[in-house]
mmCIF file of C-alpha atoms in Angstrom:
data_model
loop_
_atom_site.group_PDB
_atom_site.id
_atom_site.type_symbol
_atom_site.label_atom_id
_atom_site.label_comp_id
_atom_site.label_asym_id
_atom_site.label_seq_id
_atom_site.Cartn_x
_atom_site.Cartn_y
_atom_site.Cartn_z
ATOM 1 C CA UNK A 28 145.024 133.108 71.840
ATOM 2 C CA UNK A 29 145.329 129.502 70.536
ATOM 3 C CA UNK A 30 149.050 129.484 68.728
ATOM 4 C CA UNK A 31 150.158 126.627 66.253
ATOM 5 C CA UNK A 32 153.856 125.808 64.661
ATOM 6 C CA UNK A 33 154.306 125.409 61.111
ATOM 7 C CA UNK A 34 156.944 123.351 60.339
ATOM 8 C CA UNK A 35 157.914 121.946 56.103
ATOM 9 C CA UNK A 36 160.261 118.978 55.293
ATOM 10 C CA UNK A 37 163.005 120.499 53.435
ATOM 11 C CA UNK A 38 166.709 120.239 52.321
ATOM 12 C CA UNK A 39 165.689 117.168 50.269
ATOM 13 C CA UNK A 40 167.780 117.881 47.073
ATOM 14 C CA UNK A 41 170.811 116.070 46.772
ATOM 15 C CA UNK A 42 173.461 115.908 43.696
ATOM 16 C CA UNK A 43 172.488 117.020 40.792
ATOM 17 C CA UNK A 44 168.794 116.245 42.126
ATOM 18 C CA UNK A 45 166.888 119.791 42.297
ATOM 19 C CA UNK A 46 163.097 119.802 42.965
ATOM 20 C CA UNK A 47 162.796 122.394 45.961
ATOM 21 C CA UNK A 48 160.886 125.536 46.668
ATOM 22 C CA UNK A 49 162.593 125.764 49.915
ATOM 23 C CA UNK A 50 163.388 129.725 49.368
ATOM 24 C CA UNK A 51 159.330 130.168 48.801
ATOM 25 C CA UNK A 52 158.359 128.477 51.599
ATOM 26 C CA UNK A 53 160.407 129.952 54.199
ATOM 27 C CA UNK A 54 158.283 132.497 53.963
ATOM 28 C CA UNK A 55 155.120 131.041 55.688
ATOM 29 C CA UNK A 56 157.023 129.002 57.786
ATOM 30 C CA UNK A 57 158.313 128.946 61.550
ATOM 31 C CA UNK A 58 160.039 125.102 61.724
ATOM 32 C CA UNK A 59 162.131 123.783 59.598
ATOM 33 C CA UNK A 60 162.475 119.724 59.702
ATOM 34 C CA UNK A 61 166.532 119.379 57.411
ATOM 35 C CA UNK A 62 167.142 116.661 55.574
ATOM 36 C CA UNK A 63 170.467 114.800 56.861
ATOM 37 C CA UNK A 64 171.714 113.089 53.762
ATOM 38 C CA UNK A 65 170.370 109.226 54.736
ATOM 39 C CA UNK A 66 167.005 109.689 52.773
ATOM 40 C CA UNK A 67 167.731 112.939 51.080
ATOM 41 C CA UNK A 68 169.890 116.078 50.817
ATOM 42 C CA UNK A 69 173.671 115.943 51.068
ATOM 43 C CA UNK A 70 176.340 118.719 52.554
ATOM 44 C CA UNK A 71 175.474 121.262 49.975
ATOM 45 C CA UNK A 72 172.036 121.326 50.639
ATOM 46 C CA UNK A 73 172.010 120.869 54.515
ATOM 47 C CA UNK A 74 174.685 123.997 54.396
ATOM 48 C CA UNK A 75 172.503 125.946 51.881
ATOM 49 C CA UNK A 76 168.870 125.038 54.108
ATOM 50 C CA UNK A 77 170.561 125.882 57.667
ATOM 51 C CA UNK A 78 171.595 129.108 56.187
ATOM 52 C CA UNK A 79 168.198 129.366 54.288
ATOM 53 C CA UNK A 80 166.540 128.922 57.559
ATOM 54 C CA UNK A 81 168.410 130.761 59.709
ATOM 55 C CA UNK A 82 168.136 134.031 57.515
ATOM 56 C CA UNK A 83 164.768 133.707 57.950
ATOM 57 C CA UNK A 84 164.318 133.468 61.500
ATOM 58 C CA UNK A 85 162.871 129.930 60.674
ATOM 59 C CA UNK A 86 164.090 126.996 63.520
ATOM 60 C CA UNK A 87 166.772 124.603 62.390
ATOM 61 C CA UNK A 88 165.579 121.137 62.764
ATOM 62 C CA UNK A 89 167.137 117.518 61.957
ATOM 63 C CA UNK A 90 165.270 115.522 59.765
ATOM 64 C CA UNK A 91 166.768 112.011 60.517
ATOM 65 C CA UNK A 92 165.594 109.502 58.105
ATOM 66 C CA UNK A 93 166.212 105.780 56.688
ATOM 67 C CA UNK A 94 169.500 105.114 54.775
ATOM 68 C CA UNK A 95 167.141 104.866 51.426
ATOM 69 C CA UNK A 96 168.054 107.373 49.032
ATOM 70 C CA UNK A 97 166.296 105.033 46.569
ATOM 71 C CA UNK A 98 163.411 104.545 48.324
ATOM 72 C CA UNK A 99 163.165 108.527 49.940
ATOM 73 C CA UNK A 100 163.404 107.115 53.483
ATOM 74 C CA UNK A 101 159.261 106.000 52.662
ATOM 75 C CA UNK A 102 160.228 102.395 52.694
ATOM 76 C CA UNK A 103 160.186 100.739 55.913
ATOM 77 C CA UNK A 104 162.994 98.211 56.700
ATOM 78 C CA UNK A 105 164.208 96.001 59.749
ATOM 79 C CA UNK A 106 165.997 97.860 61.703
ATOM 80 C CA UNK A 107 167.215 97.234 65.189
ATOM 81 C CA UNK A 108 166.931 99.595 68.239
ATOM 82 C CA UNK A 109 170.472 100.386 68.724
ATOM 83 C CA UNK A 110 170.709 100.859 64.436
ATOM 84 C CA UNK A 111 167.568 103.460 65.452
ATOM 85 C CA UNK A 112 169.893 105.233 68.164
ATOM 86 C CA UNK A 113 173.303 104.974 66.179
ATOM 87 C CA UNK A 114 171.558 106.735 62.733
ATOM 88 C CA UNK A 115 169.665 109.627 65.111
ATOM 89 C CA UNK A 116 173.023 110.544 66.644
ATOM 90 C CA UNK A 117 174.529 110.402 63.433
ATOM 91 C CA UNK A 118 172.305 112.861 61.255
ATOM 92 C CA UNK A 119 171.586 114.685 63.775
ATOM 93 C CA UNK A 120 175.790 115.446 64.123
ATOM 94 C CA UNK A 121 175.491 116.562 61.027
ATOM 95 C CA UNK A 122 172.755 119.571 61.184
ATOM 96 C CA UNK A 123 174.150 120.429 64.107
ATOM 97 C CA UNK A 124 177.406 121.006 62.715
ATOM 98 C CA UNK A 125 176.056 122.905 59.770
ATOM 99 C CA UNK A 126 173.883 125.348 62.635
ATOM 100 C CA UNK A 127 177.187 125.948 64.340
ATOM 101 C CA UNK A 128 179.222 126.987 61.310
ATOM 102 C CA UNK A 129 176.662 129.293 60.850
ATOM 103 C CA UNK A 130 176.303 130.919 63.589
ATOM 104 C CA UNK A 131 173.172 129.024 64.824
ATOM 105 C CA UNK A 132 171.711 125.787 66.379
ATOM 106 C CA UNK A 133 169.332 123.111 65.925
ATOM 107 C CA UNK A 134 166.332 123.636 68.199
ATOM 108 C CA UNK A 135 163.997 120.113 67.476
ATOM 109 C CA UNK A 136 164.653 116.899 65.704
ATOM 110 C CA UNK A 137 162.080 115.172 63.914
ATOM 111 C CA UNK A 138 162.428 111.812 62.315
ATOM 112 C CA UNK A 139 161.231 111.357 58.648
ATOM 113 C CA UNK A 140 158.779 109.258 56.527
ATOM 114 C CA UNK A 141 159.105 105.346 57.190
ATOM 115 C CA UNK A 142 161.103 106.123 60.435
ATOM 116 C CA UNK A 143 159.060 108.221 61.618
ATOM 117 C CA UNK A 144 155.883 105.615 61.402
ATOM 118 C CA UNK A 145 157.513 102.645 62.864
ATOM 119 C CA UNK A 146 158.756 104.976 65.724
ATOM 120 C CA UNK A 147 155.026 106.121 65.952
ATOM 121 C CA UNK A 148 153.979 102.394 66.982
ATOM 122 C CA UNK A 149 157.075 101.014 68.150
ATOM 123 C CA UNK A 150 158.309 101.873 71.481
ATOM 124 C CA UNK A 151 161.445 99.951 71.492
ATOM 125 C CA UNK A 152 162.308 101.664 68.241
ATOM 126 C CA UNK A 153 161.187 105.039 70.119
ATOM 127 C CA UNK A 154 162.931 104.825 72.693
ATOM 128 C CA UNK A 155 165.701 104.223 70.970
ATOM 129 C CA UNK A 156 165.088 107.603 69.545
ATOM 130 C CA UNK A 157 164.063 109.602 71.893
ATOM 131 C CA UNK A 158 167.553 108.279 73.843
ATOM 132 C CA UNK A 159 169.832 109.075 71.256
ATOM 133 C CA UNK A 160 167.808 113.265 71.343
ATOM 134 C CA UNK A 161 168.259 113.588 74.431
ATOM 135 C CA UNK A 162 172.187 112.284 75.061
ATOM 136 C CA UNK A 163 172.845 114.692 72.106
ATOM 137 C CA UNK A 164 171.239 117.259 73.647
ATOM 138 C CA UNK A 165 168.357 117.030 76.131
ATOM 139 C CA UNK A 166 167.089 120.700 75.142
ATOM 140 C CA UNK A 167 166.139 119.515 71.915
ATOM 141 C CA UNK A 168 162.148 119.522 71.409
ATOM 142 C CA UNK A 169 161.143 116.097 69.839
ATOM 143 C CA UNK A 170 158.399 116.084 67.373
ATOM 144 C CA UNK A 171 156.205 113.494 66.861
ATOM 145 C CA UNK A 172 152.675 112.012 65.498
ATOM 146 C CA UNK A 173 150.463 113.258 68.302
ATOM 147 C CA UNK A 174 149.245 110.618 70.676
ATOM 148 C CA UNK A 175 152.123 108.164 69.165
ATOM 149 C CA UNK A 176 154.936 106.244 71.204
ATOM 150 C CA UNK A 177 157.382 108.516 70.044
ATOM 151 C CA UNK A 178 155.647 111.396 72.070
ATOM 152 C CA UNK A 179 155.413 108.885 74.998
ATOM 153 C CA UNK A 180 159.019 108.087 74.728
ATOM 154 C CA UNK A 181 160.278 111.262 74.860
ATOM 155 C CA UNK A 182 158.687 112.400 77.707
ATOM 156 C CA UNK A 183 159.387 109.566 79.332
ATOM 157 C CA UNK A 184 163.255 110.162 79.244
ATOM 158 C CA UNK A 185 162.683 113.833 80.153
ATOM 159 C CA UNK A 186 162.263 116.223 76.758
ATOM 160 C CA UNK A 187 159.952 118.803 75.849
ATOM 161 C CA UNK A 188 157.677 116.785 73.062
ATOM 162 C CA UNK A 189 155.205 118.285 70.118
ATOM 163 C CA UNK A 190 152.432 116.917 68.984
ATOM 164 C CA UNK A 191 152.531 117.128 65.477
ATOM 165 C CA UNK A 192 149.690 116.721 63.041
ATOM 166 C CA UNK A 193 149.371 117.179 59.356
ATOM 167 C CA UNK A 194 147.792 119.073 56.583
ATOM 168 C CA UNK A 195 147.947 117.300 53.766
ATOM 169 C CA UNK A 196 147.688 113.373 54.907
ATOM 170 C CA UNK A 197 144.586 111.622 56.071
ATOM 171 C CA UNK A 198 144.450 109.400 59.485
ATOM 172 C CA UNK A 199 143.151 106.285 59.993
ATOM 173 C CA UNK A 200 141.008 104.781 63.085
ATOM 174 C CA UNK A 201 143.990 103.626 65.046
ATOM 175 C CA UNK A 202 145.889 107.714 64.711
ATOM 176 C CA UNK A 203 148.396 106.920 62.326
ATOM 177 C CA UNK A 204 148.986 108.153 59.108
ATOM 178 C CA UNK A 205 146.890 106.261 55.688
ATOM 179 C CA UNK A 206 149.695 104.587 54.011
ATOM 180 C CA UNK A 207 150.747 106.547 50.819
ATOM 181 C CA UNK A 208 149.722 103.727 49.126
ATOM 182 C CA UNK A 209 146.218 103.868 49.776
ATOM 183 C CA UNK A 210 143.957 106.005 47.434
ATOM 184 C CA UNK A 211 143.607 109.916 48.963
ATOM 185 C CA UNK A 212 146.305 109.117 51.870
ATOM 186 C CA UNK A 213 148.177 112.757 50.578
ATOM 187 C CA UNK A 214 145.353 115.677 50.328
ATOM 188 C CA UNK A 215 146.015 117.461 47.571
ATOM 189 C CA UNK A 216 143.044 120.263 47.756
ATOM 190 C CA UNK A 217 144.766 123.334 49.998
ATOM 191 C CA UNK A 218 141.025 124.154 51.054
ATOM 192 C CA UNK A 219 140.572 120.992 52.474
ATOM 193 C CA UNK A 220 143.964 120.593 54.005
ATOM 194 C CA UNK A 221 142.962 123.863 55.418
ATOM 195 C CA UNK A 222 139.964 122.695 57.090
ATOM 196 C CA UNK A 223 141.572 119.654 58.321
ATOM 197 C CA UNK A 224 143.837 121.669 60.420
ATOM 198 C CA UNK A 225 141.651 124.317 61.945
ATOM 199 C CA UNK A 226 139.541 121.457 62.648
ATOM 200 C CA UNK A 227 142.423 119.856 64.434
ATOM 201 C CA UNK A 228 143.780 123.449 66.050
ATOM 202 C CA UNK A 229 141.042 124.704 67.096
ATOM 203 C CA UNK A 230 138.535 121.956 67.992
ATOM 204 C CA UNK A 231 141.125 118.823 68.582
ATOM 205 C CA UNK A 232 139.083 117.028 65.692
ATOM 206 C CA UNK A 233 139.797 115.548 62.645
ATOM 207 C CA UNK A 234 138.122 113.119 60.578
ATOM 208 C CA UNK A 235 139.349 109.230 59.954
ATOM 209 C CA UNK A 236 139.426 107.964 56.257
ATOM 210 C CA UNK A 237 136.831 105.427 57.674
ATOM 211 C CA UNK A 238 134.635 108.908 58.693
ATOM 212 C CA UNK A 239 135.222 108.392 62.413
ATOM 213 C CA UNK A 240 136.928 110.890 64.731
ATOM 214 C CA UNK A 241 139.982 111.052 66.265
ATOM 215 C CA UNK A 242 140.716 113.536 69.618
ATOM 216 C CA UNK A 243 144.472 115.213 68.672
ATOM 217 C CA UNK A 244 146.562 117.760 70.313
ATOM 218 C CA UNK A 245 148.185 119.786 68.088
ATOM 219 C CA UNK A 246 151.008 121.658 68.713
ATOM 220 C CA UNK A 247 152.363 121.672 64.909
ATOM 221 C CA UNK A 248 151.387 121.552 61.969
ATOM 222 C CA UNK A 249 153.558 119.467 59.138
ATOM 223 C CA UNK A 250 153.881 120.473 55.300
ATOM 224 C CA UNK A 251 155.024 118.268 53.446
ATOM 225 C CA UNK A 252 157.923 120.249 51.280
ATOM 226 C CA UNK A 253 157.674 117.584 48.149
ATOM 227 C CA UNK A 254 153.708 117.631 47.998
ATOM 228 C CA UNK A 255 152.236 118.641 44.586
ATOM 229 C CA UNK A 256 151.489 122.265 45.176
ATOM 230 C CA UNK A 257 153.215 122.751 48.351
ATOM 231 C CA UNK A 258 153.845 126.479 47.867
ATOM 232 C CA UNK A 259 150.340 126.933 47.248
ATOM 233 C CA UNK A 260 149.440 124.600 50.285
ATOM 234 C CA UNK A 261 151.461 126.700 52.293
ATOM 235 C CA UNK A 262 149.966 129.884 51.550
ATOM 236 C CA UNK A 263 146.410 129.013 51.833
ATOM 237 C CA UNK A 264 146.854 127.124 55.434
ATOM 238 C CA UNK A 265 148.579 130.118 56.747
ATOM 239 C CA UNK A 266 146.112 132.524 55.519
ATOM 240 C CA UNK A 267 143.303 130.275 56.736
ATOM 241 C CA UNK A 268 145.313 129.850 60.394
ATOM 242 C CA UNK A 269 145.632 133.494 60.634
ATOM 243 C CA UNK A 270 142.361 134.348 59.559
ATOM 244 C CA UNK A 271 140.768 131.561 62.411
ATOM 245 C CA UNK A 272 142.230 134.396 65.007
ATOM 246 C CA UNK A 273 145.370 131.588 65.146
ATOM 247 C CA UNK A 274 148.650 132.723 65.999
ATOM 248 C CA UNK A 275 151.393 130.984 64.039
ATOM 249 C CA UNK A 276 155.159 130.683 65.874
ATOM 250 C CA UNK A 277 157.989 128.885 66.678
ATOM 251 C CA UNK A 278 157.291 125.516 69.146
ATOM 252 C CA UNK A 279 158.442 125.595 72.461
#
């Protein structure tokens, strides 16, 4: 039976700051990608989401981002390799602190939004990453954009890598992610983010916002926790996964 991970961006309130459905969407759920307080969240909310998470049998992830509060980690900025390293060891200190406190630990680390990118096409920057994972903690899975040089990075240095791919976001010729400021780079129809990931589940496929096709493994399955709709997102892909004869759990 074909089997697909789930994962949602969450954690991402910080302050005074609420806009999360984190509670809801536990519920359809098997990954959970935490916020580490450089684009988002703070020690309240990490504490409150590694609970969250853990309560629900949902896997505690890092969500290492860009220190860019401002800019929610989206904006990209020159950083150096060893900066790369020096903020993944960092955030990822600090989710793993939380999971221990707890009575848990963090299973996969997955950088976030304009990090995330630039270590999809940059293999110094990569590297860099998948480096600081594994001295952490070479069990750690490392997720990545499928195909990208993080996922070649990572298994270069020796850790178990997911391909990740992604509901609600359209791809362009070259793999990577539109830029969210291009027109219909976020999808916001669940029935079409639906298709888009049986599509890329079950066949490997997925359309190009040029109309080509891309070949994609696709080991999980990203929802985006700040999306318009996300809750209802959620529901519909894992109704429509389940009802494709897909098995949704936990990567690795």
């Amino acid at each position: 039976m074909l089997q697909v991970d789930l994962n949602c961006d969450m954690g991402e309130d910080f302050g005074v700051y609420k806009a999360s459905v984190d509670s809801e969407l536990m519920k359809y759920i098997t990954s959970a990608n935490i916020a580490c307080g450089f684009h988002a969240g703070d020690a309240s909310s990490i504490r409150r989401t590694v609970k969250l998470a853990l309560a629900s049998g949902v896997a505690v992830g890092a969500h290492p981002g860009l220190p860019d509060l401002g800019g929610f980690g989206r904006r990209e900025m020159l950083i150096t390799p060893e900066e790369a390293y020096e903020m993944t060891v960092y955030q990822l200190g600090a989710i793993q602190a939380f999971a221990k406190s707890e009575g848990g630990s963090v299973t996969h680390v997955k950088p976030h939004g304009a990090l995330y990118n630039m270590a999809a096409k940059n293999r110094k920057l990569a590297d860099a990453i998948a480096e600081a994972v594994y001295r952490v903690e070479p069990a750690l899975l490392l997720f990545g954009l499928a195909g990208s040089e993080l996922i070649h990075a990572g298994n270069a240095i020796g850790l178990h890598t997911i391909n990740e791919v992604f509901a609600d976001r359209t791809y362009e010729l070259d793999g990577t992610l539109t830029p969210r400021g291009q027109s219909g780079a976020v999808i916001l129809d669940p029935a079409l983010a639906a298709e888009q990931t049986i599509g890329l589940v079950r066949d490997g496929k997925v359309r190009t916002r040029q109309n080509g096709c891309l070949i994609l493994q696709a080991e999980t399955v990203c929802i985006h926790g700040d999306t318009p709709g996300a809750l209802e997102h959620a529901i519909a892909l894992r109704d429509a996964i389940e009802a494709a004869g897909i098995k949704v759990k936990r990567a690795g």
